[in-house]
Amino acid sequence: MKQFMAMLNTNENKDPPPTKLLDLAEKLCQDLQSSSSDLEKLVEAMMGCKHKMYFLTNIHIVRACVFVHIHNGQHDTACRLLESCKAEEKEELVKLWHEVHYQRVMKRHQVDFLTPLQKYRCRKRNPPPISLCPGGLKKRNFPEEVRQHLCKFAAEVTTNPNKKQREGLAQQMNLQPTQIYNWFANYRRRQKS
């Protein structure tokens, strides 16, 4: 930590900062995960310097900063940091985005964990920003052609296919048999109502 602080001070005016400094910050973030007070000092030093945006290109540093902010109850700050960071690992950033919101809900309701349904609702209410999902969120629906084929099968053959039929449909449409099973279960449920 002392070596990092000394290196940070000596390279304060260099733009961009040396790679060695960024690598040391990454290593420290990984090593100090269990020591929240030391990690907090490290994050404070990185976020207080003019090289802040260079540090926020590394996923390990971003993760450490987010967890420090969550620990301190600074959920909005963690969200702003995620929106502005330039790390390449977008899936990891989306997971961190959701984690920030899970922690916020747990704190508000004073619980230690969330059920899968509560997590789902939390994700729906707090979708990640475009900066984290440039291609948009993945849709969980099947493409129109797949749905049409399954509806046709349900109308012409059966709404409750056996295992062999489900496996055949799955193979034809490049899906898993469990996906076919769930689609037909949901289809039957929709038909009842």
mmCIF file of C-alpha atoms in Angstrom:
data_model
loop_
_atom_site.group_PDB
_atom_site.id
_atom_site.type_symbol
_atom_site.label_atom_id
_atom_site.label_comp_id
_atom_site.label_asym_id
_atom_site.label_seq_id
_atom_site.Cartn_x
_atom_site.Cartn_y
_atom_site.Cartn_z
ATOM 1 C CA MET A 1 0.000 0.000 0.000
ATOM 2 C CA LYS A 2 2.837 2.395 0.899
ATOM 3 C CA GLN A 3 4.562 1.586 -2.382
ATOM 4 C CA PHE A 4 1.354 2.365 -4.289
ATOM 5 C CA MET A 5 0.829 5.688 -2.487
ATOM 6 C CA ALA A 6 4.431 6.719 -3.158
ATOM 7 C CA MET A 7 4.136 5.717 -6.820
ATOM 8 C CA LEU A 8 0.807 7.567 -7.109
ATOM 9 C CA ASN A 9 2.369 10.763 -5.732
ATOM 10 C CA THR A 10 5.479 10.591 -7.943
ATOM 11 C CA ASN A 11 3.404 9.967 -11.095
ATOM 12 C CA GLU A 12 0.718 12.528 -10.309
ATOM 13 C CA ASN A 13 1.515 14.701 -13.331
ATOM 14 C CA LYS A 14 2.176 11.926 -15.850
ATOM 15 C CA ASP A 15 -0.585 11.423 -18.378
ATOM 16 C CA PRO A 16 -1.304 8.579 -18.896
ATOM 17 C CA PRO A 17 -0.056 7.027 -15.659
ATOM 18 C CA PRO A 18 2.489 4.212 -15.968
ATOM 19 C CA THR A 19 1.104 0.716 -16.498
ATOM 20 C CA LYS A 20 3.014 -0.431 -13.437
ATOM 21 C CA LEU A 21 0.870 1.878 -11.274
ATOM 22 C CA LEU A 22 -2.370 0.517 -12.738
ATOM 23 C CA ASP A 23 -1.174 -3.086 -12.330
ATOM 24 C CA LEU A 24 -0.237 -2.437 -8.697
ATOM 25 C CA ALA A 25 -3.678 -0.912 -8.049
ATOM 26 C CA GLU A 26 -5.352 -3.985 -9.560
ATOM 27 C CA LYS A 27 -3.252 -6.338 -7.414
ATOM 28 C CA LEU A 28 -3.973 -4.338 -4.260
ATOM 29 C CA CYS A 29 -7.717 -4.349 -4.982
ATOM 30 C CA GLN A 30 -7.634 -8.125 -5.260
ATOM 31 C CA ASP A 31 -5.431 -8.589 -2.177
ATOM 32 C CA LEU A 32 -7.307 -6.185 0.109
ATOM 33 C CA GLN A 33 -10.827 -7.557 -0.454
ATOM 34 C CA SER A 34 -10.961 -8.918 3.092
ATOM 35 C CA SER A 35 -9.623 -5.736 4.724
ATOM 36 C CA SER A 36 -12.337 -3.133 4.265
ATOM 37 C CA SER A 37 -10.486 -0.250 5.963
ATOM 38 C CA ASP A 38 -7.349 -0.649 3.814
ATOM 39 C CA LEU A 39 -9.443 -1.118 0.687
ATOM 40 C CA GLU A 40 -11.390 2.027 1.557
ATOM 41 C CA LYS A 41 -8.143 4.030 1.848
ATOM 42 C CA LEU A 42 -6.965 2.660 -1.495
ATOM 43 C CA VAL A 43 -10.251 3.509 -3.229
ATOM 44 C CA GLU A 44 -10.243 6.990 -1.695
ATOM 45 C CA ALA A 45 -6.730 7.591 -3.031
ATOM 46 C CA MET A 46 -7.585 6.347 -6.538
ATOM 47 C CA MET A 47 -10.873 8.236 -6.782
ATOM 48 C CA GLY A 48 -9.298 11.420 -5.449
ATOM 49 C CA CYS A 49 -6.516 11.631 -8.023
ATOM 50 C CA LYS A 50 -6.659 13.008 -11.547
ATOM 51 C CA HIS A 51 -6.002 9.539 -13.019
ATOM 52 C CA LYS A 52 -9.359 8.296 -11.772
ATOM 53 C CA MET A 53 -10.683 7.411 -15.260
ATOM 54 C CA TYR A 54 -7.588 5.327 -16.033
ATOM 55 C CA PHE A 55 -8.174 3.287 -12.882
ATOM 56 C CA LEU A 56 -11.815 2.777 -13.855
ATOM 57 C CA THR A 57 -10.841 0.858 -16.987
ATOM 58 C CA ASN A 58 -9.917 -2.150 -14.831
ATOM 59 C CA ILE A 59 -12.764 -4.397 -13.685
ATOM 60 C CA HIS A 60 -11.032 -5.390 -10.419
ATOM 61 C CA ILE A 61 -10.621 -1.741 -9.432
ATOM 62 C CA VAL A 62 -14.208 -0.937 -10.437
ATOM 63 C CA ARG A 63 -15.479 -3.887 -8.382
ATOM 64 C CA ALA A 64 -13.474 -2.753 -5.339
ATOM 65 C CA CYS A 65 -14.796 0.820 -5.659
ATOM 66 C CA VAL A 66 -18.391 -0.377 -5.984
ATOM 67 C CA PHE A 67 -18.122 -2.619 -2.938
ATOM 68 C CA VAL A 68 -16.604 0.189 -0.847
ATOM 69 C CA HIS A 69 -19.456 2.493 -1.871
ATOM 70 C CA ILE A 70 -22.047 -0.196 -1.086
ATOM 71 C CA HIS A 71 -20.402 -0.839 2.285
ATOM 72 C CA ASN A 72 -20.651 2.880 3.056
ATOM 73 C CA GLY A 73 -24.297 3.018 1.939
ATOM 74 C CA GLN A 74 -23.429 5.208 -1.059
ATOM 75 C CA HIS A 75 -25.565 3.373 -3.599
ATOM 76 C CA ASP A 76 -26.108 6.377 -5.878
ATOM 77 C CA THR A 77 -22.364 7.027 -6.010
ATOM 78 C CA ALA A 78 -21.764 3.369 -6.933
ATOM 79 C CA CYS A 79 -24.334 3.658 -9.740
ATOM 80 C CA ARG A 80 -22.758 6.844 -11.113
ATOM 81 C CA LEU A 81 -19.339 5.201 -11.005
ATOM 82 C CA LEU A 82 -20.639 2.204 -12.997
ATOM 83 C CA GLU A 83 -22.296 4.486 -15.551
ATOM 84 C CA SER A 84 -19.083 6.405 -16.180
ATOM 85 C CA CYS A 85 -16.451 3.633 -16.002
ATOM 86 C CA LYS A 86 -14.739 2.412 -19.158
ATOM 87 C CA ALA A 87 -14.075 -1.233 -18.251
ATOM 88 C CA GLU A 88 -14.606 -3.651 -21.133
ATOM 89 C CA GLU A 89 -16.317 -6.421 -19.129
ATOM 90 C CA LYS A 90 -19.894 -5.241 -19.681
ATOM 91 C CA GLU A 91 -21.536 -8.408 -18.309
ATOM 92 C CA GLU A 92 -19.609 -8.033 -15.062
ATOM 93 C CA LEU A 93 -20.593 -4.363 -14.863
ATOM 94 C CA VAL A 94 -24.273 -5.279 -15.299
ATOM 95 C CA LYS A 95 -23.932 -7.828 -12.468
ATOM 96 C CA LEU A 96 -22.395 -5.122 -10.277
ATOM 97 C CA TRP A 97 -25.241 -2.759 -11.226
ATOM 98 C CA HIS A 98 -27.774 -5.346 -10.071
ATOM 99 C CA GLU A 99 -25.785 -6.049 -6.902
ATOM 100 C CA VAL A 100 -25.882 -2.352 -5.967
ATOM 101 C CA HIS A 101 -29.660 -2.372 -6.274
ATOM 102 C CA TYR A 102 -30.027 -5.688 -4.396
ATOM 103 C CA GLN A 103 -28.010 -4.214 -1.531
ATOM 104 C CA ARG A 104 -30.135 -1.068 -1.548
ATOM 105 C CA VAL A 105 -33.362 -3.119 -1.320
ATOM 106 C CA MET A 106 -31.927 -5.347 1.432
ATOM 107 C CA LYS A 107 -30.924 -2.277 3.430
ATOM 108 C CA ARG A 108 -34.333 -0.642 2.947
ATOM 109 C CA HIS A 109 -36.197 -3.782 4.059
ATOM 110 C CA GLN A 110 -33.567 -4.688 6.685
ATOM 111 C CA VAL A 111 -33.091 -8.257 5.429
ATOM 112 C CA ASP A 112 -29.951 -10.314 4.833
ATOM 113 C CA PHE A 113 -30.969 -11.811 1.480
ATOM 114 C CA LEU A 114 -33.480 -11.478 -1.337
ATOM 115 C CA THR A 115 -35.602 -14.224 -2.857
ATOM 116 C CA PRO A 116 -35.258 -14.876 -6.595
ATOM 117 C CA LEU A 117 -38.587 -13.121 -7.157
ATOM 118 C CA GLN A 118 -37.430 -10.047 -5.230
ATOM 119 C CA LYS A 119 -34.219 -9.991 -7.276
ATOM 120 C CA TYR A 120 -36.216 -10.274 -10.492
ATOM 121 C CA ARG A 121 -38.461 -7.379 -9.472
ATOM 122 C CA CYS A 122 -35.427 -5.336 -8.469
ATOM 123 C CA ARG A 123 -33.814 -5.920 -11.894
ATOM 124 C CA LYS A 124 -37.052 -4.972 -13.652
ATOM 125 C CA ARG A 125 -37.384 -1.727 -11.670
ATOM 126 C CA ASN A 126 -33.709 -0.800 -12.112
ATOM 127 C CA PRO A 127 -32.537 -1.786 -15.588
ATOM 128 C CA PRO A 128 -28.883 -1.045 -16.358
ATOM 129 C CA PRO A 129 -28.173 2.135 -18.321
ATOM 130 C CA ILE A 130 -27.338 2.148 -22.033
ATOM 131 C CA SER A 131 -23.671 2.816 -21.171
ATOM 132 C CA LEU A 132 -23.512 -0.693 -19.677
ATOM 133 C CA CYS A 133 -25.739 -2.363 -22.302
ATOM 134 C CA PRO A 134 -24.993 -0.675 -25.631
ATOM 135 C CA GLY A 135 -26.870 -3.432 -27.472
ATOM 136 C CA GLY A 136 -29.804 -3.192 -25.077
ATOM 137 C CA LEU A 137 -30.947 -5.827 -22.645
ATOM 138 C CA LYS A 138 -31.322 -9.356 -23.935
ATOM 139 C CA LYS A 139 -34.887 -10.246 -24.637
ATOM 140 C CA ARG A 140 -36.024 -13.409 -22.962
ATOM 141 C CA ASN A 141 -38.679 -14.202 -25.565
ATOM 142 C CA PHE A 142 -38.151 -16.617 -28.420
ATOM 143 C CA PRO A 143 -37.926 -15.190 -31.939
ATOM 144 C CA GLU A 144 -41.241 -14.850 -33.781
ATOM 145 C CA GLU A 145 -40.558 -17.834 -36.109
ATOM 146 C CA VAL A 146 -39.920 -20.123 -33.131
ATOM 147 C CA ARG A 147 -43.100 -18.983 -31.373
ATOM 148 C CA GLN A 148 -45.134 -19.484 -34.558
ATOM 149 C CA HIS A 149 -43.746 -22.993 -35.013
ATOM 150 C CA LEU A 150 -44.508 -23.916 -31.406
ATOM 151 C CA CYS A 151 -48.035 -22.464 -31.619
ATOM 152 C CA LYS A 152 -48.648 -24.410 -34.822
ATOM 153 C CA PHE A 153 -47.419 -27.607 -33.138
ATOM 154 C CA ALA A 154 -49.684 -26.912 -30.147
ATOM 155 C CA ALA A 155 -52.714 -26.334 -32.430
ATOM 156 C CA GLU A 156 -52.144 -29.249 -34.792
ATOM 157 C CA VAL A 157 -50.499 -31.924 -32.628
ATOM 158 C CA THR A 158 -50.742 -31.418 -28.877
ATOM 159 C CA THR A 159 -50.373 -28.819 -26.147
ATOM 160 C CA ASN A 160 -48.660 -31.396 -23.931
ATOM 161 C CA PRO A 161 -45.870 -33.022 -25.974
ATOM 162 C CA ASN A 162 -44.118 -36.081 -24.599
ATOM 163 C CA LYS A 163 -40.386 -36.211 -23.935
ATOM 164 C CA LYS A 164 -39.518 -37.483 -27.409
ATOM 165 C CA GLN A 165 -41.581 -34.747 -29.104
ATOM 166 C CA ARG A 166 -39.995 -32.065 -26.885
ATOM 167 C CA GLU A 167 -36.503 -33.315 -27.738
ATOM 168 C CA GLY A 168 -37.348 -33.283 -31.455
ATOM 169 C CA LEU A 169 -38.696 -29.730 -31.250
ATOM 170 C CA ALA A 170 -35.677 -28.622 -29.245
ATOM 171 C CA GLN A 171 -33.318 -30.055 -31.834
ATOM 172 C CA GLN A 172 -35.231 -28.433 -34.724
ATOM 173 C CA MET A 173 -35.152 -25.005 -33.086
ATOM 174 C CA ASN A 174 -31.738 -25.124 -31.475
ATOM 175 C CA LEU A 175 -33.181 -24.905 -27.942
ATOM 176 C CA GLN A 176 -32.951 -26.982 -24.794
ATOM 177 C CA PRO A 177 -35.709 -29.530 -24.064
ATOM 178 C CA THR A 178 -36.410 -27.746 -20.760
ATOM 179 C CA GLN A 179 -37.077 -24.535 -22.689
ATOM 180 C CA ILE A 180 -39.637 -26.376 -24.825
ATOM 181 C CA TYR A 181 -41.167 -27.961 -21.725
ATOM 182 C CA ASN A 182 -41.492 -24.543 -20.039
ATOM 183 C CA TRP A 183 -42.894 -22.899 -23.160
ATOM 184 C CA PHE A 184 -45.690 -25.500 -23.402
ATOM 185 C CA ALA A 185 -46.415 -25.292 -19.666
ATOM 186 C CA ASN A 186 -46.754 -21.512 -19.975
ATOM 187 C CA TYR A 187 -48.820 -21.911 -23.162
ATOM 188 C CA ARG A 188 -51.299 -24.210 -21.387
ATOM 189 C CA ARG A 189 -51.491 -21.787 -18.473
ATOM 190 C CA ARG A 190 -52.197 -18.883 -20.837
ATOM 191 C CA GLN A 191 -54.910 -20.905 -22.630
ATOM 192 C CA LYS A 192 -56.712 -21.615 -19.335
ATOM 193 C CA SER A 193 -56.939 -17.938 -18.466
#
